[in-house]
PDB file of C-alpha atoms in Angstrom:
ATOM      1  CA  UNK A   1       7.635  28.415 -51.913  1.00 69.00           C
ATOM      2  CA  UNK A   2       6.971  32.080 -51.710  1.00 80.00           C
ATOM      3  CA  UNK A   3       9.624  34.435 -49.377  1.00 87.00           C
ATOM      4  CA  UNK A   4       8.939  36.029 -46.331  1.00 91.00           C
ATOM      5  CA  UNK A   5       8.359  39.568 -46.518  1.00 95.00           C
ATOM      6  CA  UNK A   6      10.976  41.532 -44.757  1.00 97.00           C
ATOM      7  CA  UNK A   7      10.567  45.099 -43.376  1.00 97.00           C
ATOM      8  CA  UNK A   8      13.121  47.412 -41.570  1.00 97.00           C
ATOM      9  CA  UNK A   9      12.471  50.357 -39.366  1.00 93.00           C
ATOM     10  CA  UNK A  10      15.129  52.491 -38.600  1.00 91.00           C
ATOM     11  CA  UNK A  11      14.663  55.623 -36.111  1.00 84.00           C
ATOM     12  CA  UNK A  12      17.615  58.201 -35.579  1.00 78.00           C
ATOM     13  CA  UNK A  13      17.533  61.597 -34.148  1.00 69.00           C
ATOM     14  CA  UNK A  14      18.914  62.514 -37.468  1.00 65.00           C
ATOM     15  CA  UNK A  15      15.858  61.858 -39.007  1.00 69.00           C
ATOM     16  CA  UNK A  16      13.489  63.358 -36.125  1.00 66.00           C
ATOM     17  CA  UNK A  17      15.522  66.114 -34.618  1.00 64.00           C
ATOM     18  CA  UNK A  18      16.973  66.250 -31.233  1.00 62.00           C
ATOM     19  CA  UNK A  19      15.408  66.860 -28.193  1.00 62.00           C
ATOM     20  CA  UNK A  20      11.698  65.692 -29.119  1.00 64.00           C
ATOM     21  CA  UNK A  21      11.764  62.070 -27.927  1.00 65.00           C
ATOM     22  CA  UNK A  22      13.151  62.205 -24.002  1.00 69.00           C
ATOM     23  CA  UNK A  23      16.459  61.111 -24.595  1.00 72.00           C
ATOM     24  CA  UNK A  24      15.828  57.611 -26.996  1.00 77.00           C
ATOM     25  CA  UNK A  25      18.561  58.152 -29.670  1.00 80.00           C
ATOM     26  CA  UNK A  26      17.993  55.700 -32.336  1.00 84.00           C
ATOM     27  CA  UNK A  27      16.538  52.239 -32.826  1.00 90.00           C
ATOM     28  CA  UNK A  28      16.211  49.728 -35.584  1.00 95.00           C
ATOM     29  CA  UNK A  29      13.646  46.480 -35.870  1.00 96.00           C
ATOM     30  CA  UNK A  30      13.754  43.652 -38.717  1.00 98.00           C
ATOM     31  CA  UNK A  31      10.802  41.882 -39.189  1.00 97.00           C
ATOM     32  CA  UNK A  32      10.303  38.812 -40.935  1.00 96.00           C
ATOM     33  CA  UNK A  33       6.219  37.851 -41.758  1.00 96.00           C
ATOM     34  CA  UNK A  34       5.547  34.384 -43.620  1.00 95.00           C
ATOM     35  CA  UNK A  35       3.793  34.162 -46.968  1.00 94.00           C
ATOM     36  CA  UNK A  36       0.284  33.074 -46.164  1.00 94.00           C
ATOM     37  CA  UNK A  37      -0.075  29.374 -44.430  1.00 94.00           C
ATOM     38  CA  UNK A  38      -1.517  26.333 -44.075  1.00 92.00           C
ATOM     39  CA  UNK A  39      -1.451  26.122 -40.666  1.00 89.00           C
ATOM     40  CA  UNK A  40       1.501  26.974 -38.167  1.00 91.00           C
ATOM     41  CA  UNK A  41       2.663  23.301 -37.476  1.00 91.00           C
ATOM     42  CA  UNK A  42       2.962  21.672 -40.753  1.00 90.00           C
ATOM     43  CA  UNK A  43       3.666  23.951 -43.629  1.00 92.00           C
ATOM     44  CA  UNK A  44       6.379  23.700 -45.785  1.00 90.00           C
ATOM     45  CA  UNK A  45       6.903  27.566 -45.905  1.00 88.00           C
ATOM     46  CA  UNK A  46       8.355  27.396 -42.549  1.00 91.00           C
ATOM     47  CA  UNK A  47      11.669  26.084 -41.609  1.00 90.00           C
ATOM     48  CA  UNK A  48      12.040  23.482 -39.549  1.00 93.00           C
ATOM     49  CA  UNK A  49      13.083  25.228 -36.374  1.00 92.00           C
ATOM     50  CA  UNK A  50       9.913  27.390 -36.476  1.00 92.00           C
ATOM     51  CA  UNK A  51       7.337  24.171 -37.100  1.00 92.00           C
ATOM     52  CA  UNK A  52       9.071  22.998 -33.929  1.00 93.00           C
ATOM     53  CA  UNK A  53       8.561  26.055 -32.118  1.00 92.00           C
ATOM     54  CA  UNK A  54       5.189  26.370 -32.952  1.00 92.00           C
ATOM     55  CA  UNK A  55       3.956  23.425 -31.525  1.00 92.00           C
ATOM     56  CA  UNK A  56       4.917  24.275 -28.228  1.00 92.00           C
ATOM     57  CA  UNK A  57       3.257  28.103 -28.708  1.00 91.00           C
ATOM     58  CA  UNK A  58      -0.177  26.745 -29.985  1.00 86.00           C
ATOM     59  CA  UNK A  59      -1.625  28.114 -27.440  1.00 89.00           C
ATOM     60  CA  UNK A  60      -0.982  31.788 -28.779  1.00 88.00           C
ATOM     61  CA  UNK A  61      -2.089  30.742 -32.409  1.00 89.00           C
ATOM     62  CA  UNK A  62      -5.323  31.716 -33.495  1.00 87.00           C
ATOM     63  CA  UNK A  63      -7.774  29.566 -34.735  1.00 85.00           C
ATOM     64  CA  UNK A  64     -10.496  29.591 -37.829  1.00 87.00           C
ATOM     65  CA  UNK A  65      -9.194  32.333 -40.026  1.00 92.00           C
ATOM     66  CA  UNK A  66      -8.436  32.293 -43.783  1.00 91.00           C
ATOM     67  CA  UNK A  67      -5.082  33.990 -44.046  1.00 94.00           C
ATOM     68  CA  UNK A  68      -2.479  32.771 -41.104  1.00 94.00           C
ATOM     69  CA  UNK A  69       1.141  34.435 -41.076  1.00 95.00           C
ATOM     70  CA  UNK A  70       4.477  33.701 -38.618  1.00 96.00           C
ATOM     71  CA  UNK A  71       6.172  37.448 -37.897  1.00 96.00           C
ATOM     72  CA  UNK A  72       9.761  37.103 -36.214  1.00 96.00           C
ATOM     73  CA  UNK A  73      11.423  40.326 -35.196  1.00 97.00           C
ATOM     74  CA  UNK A  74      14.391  41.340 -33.971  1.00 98.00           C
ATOM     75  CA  UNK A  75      16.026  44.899 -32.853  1.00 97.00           C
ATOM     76  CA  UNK A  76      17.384  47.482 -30.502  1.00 96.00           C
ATOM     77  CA  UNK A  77      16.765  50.515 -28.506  1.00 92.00           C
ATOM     78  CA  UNK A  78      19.284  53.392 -27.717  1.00 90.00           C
ATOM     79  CA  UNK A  79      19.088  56.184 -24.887  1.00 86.00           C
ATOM     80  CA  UNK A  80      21.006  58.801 -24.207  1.00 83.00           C
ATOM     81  CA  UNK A  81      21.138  61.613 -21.625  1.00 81.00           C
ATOM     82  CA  UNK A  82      20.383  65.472 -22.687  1.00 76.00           C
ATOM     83  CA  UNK A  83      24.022  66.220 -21.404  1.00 74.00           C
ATOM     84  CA  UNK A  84      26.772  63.795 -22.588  1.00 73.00           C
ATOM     85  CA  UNK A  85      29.470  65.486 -21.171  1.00 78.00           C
ATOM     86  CA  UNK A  86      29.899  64.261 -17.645  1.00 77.00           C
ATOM     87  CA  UNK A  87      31.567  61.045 -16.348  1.00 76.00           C
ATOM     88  CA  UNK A  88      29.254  60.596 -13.134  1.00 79.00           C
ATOM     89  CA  UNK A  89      26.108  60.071 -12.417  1.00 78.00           C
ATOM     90  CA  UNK A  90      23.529  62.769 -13.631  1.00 77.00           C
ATOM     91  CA  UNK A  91      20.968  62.513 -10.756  1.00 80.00           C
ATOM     92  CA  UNK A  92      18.166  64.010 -12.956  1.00 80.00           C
ATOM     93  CA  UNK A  93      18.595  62.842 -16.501  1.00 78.00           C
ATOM     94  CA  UNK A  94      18.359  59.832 -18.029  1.00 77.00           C
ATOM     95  CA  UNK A  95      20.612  56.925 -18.406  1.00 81.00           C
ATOM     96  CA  UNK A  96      22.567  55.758 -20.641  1.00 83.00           C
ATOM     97  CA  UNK A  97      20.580  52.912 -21.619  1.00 87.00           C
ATOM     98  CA  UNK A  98      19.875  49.891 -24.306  1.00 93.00           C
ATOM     99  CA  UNK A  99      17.728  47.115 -25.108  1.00 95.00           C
ATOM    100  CA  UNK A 100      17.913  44.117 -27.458  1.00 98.00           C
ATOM    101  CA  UNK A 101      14.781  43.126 -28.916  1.00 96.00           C
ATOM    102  CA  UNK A 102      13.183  39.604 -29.887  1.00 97.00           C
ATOM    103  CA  UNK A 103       9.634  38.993 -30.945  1.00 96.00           C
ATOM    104  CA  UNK A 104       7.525  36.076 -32.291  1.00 95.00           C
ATOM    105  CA  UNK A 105       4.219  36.300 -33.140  1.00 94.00           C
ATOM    106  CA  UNK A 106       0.927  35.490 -35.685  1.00 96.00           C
ATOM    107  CA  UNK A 107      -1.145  37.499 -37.317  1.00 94.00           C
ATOM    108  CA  UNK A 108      -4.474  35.418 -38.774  1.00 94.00           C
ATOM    109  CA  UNK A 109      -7.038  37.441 -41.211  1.00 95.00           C
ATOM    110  CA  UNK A 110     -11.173  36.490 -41.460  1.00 93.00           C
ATOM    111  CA  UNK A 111     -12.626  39.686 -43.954  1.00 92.00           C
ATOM    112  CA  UNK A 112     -11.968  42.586 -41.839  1.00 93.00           C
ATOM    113  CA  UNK A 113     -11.092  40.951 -38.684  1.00 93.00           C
ATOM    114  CA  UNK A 114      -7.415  40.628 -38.094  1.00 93.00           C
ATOM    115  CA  UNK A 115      -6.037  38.968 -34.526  1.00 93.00           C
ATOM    116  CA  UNK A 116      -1.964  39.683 -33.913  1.00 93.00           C
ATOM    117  CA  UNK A 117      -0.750  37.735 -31.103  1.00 93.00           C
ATOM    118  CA  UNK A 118       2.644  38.459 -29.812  1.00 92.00           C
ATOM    119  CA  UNK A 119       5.756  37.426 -27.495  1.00 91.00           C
TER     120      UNK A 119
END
């Protein structure tokens, strides 16, 4: 059974600079993407929680491709306001301000034609 293939994205200010990206601060996103599949129901490269899941989602999984591949992500967002310094709020800045991020998806591959389908 082959591994997944996992990817991580990391975006800082650090990297980027400040001021060029209205106030998001970082953000990071782990993705998980299948080795190639059988189908999305069945295959042994999935665990069992994700066979499971997948039957109740086949209505997002495309059909009559040659490559087929489960992507699971998860992350966060941070946003910050251009002036950190007061304790009330700044009428015309933005936020303070997160997000937690979870997404399941499949991505199916015919030649050139790829379909990504995602929640």
């Amino acid at each position: 059974m082959a591994p997944p293939t996992i990817t991580v994205r990391v975006d800082n200010d650090l990297f980027g600079g400040r001021d060029q990206d209205q106030g998001y601060s970082n953000g990071m996103m782990v993705t998980a993407m299948s080795p190639n599949l059988i189908d999305y129901k069945d295959d042994p490269c999935l665990p069992r929680i994700a066979q499971r899941l997948n039957r109740y989602l086949d209505w997002l999984q495309p059909e009559g491709f040659e490559q087929l591949n489960m992507v699971v992500s998860f992350g966060q967002l941070l946003f910050t306001p251009d002036d950190k310094e007061p304790t009330h709020l700044i009428e015309h800045d933005r936020p303070y301000a997160a997000a937690l991020l979870a997404s399941i998806g499949y991505n199916a591959r015919r030649g050139n034609d790829l379909r990504t389908t995602h929640l």
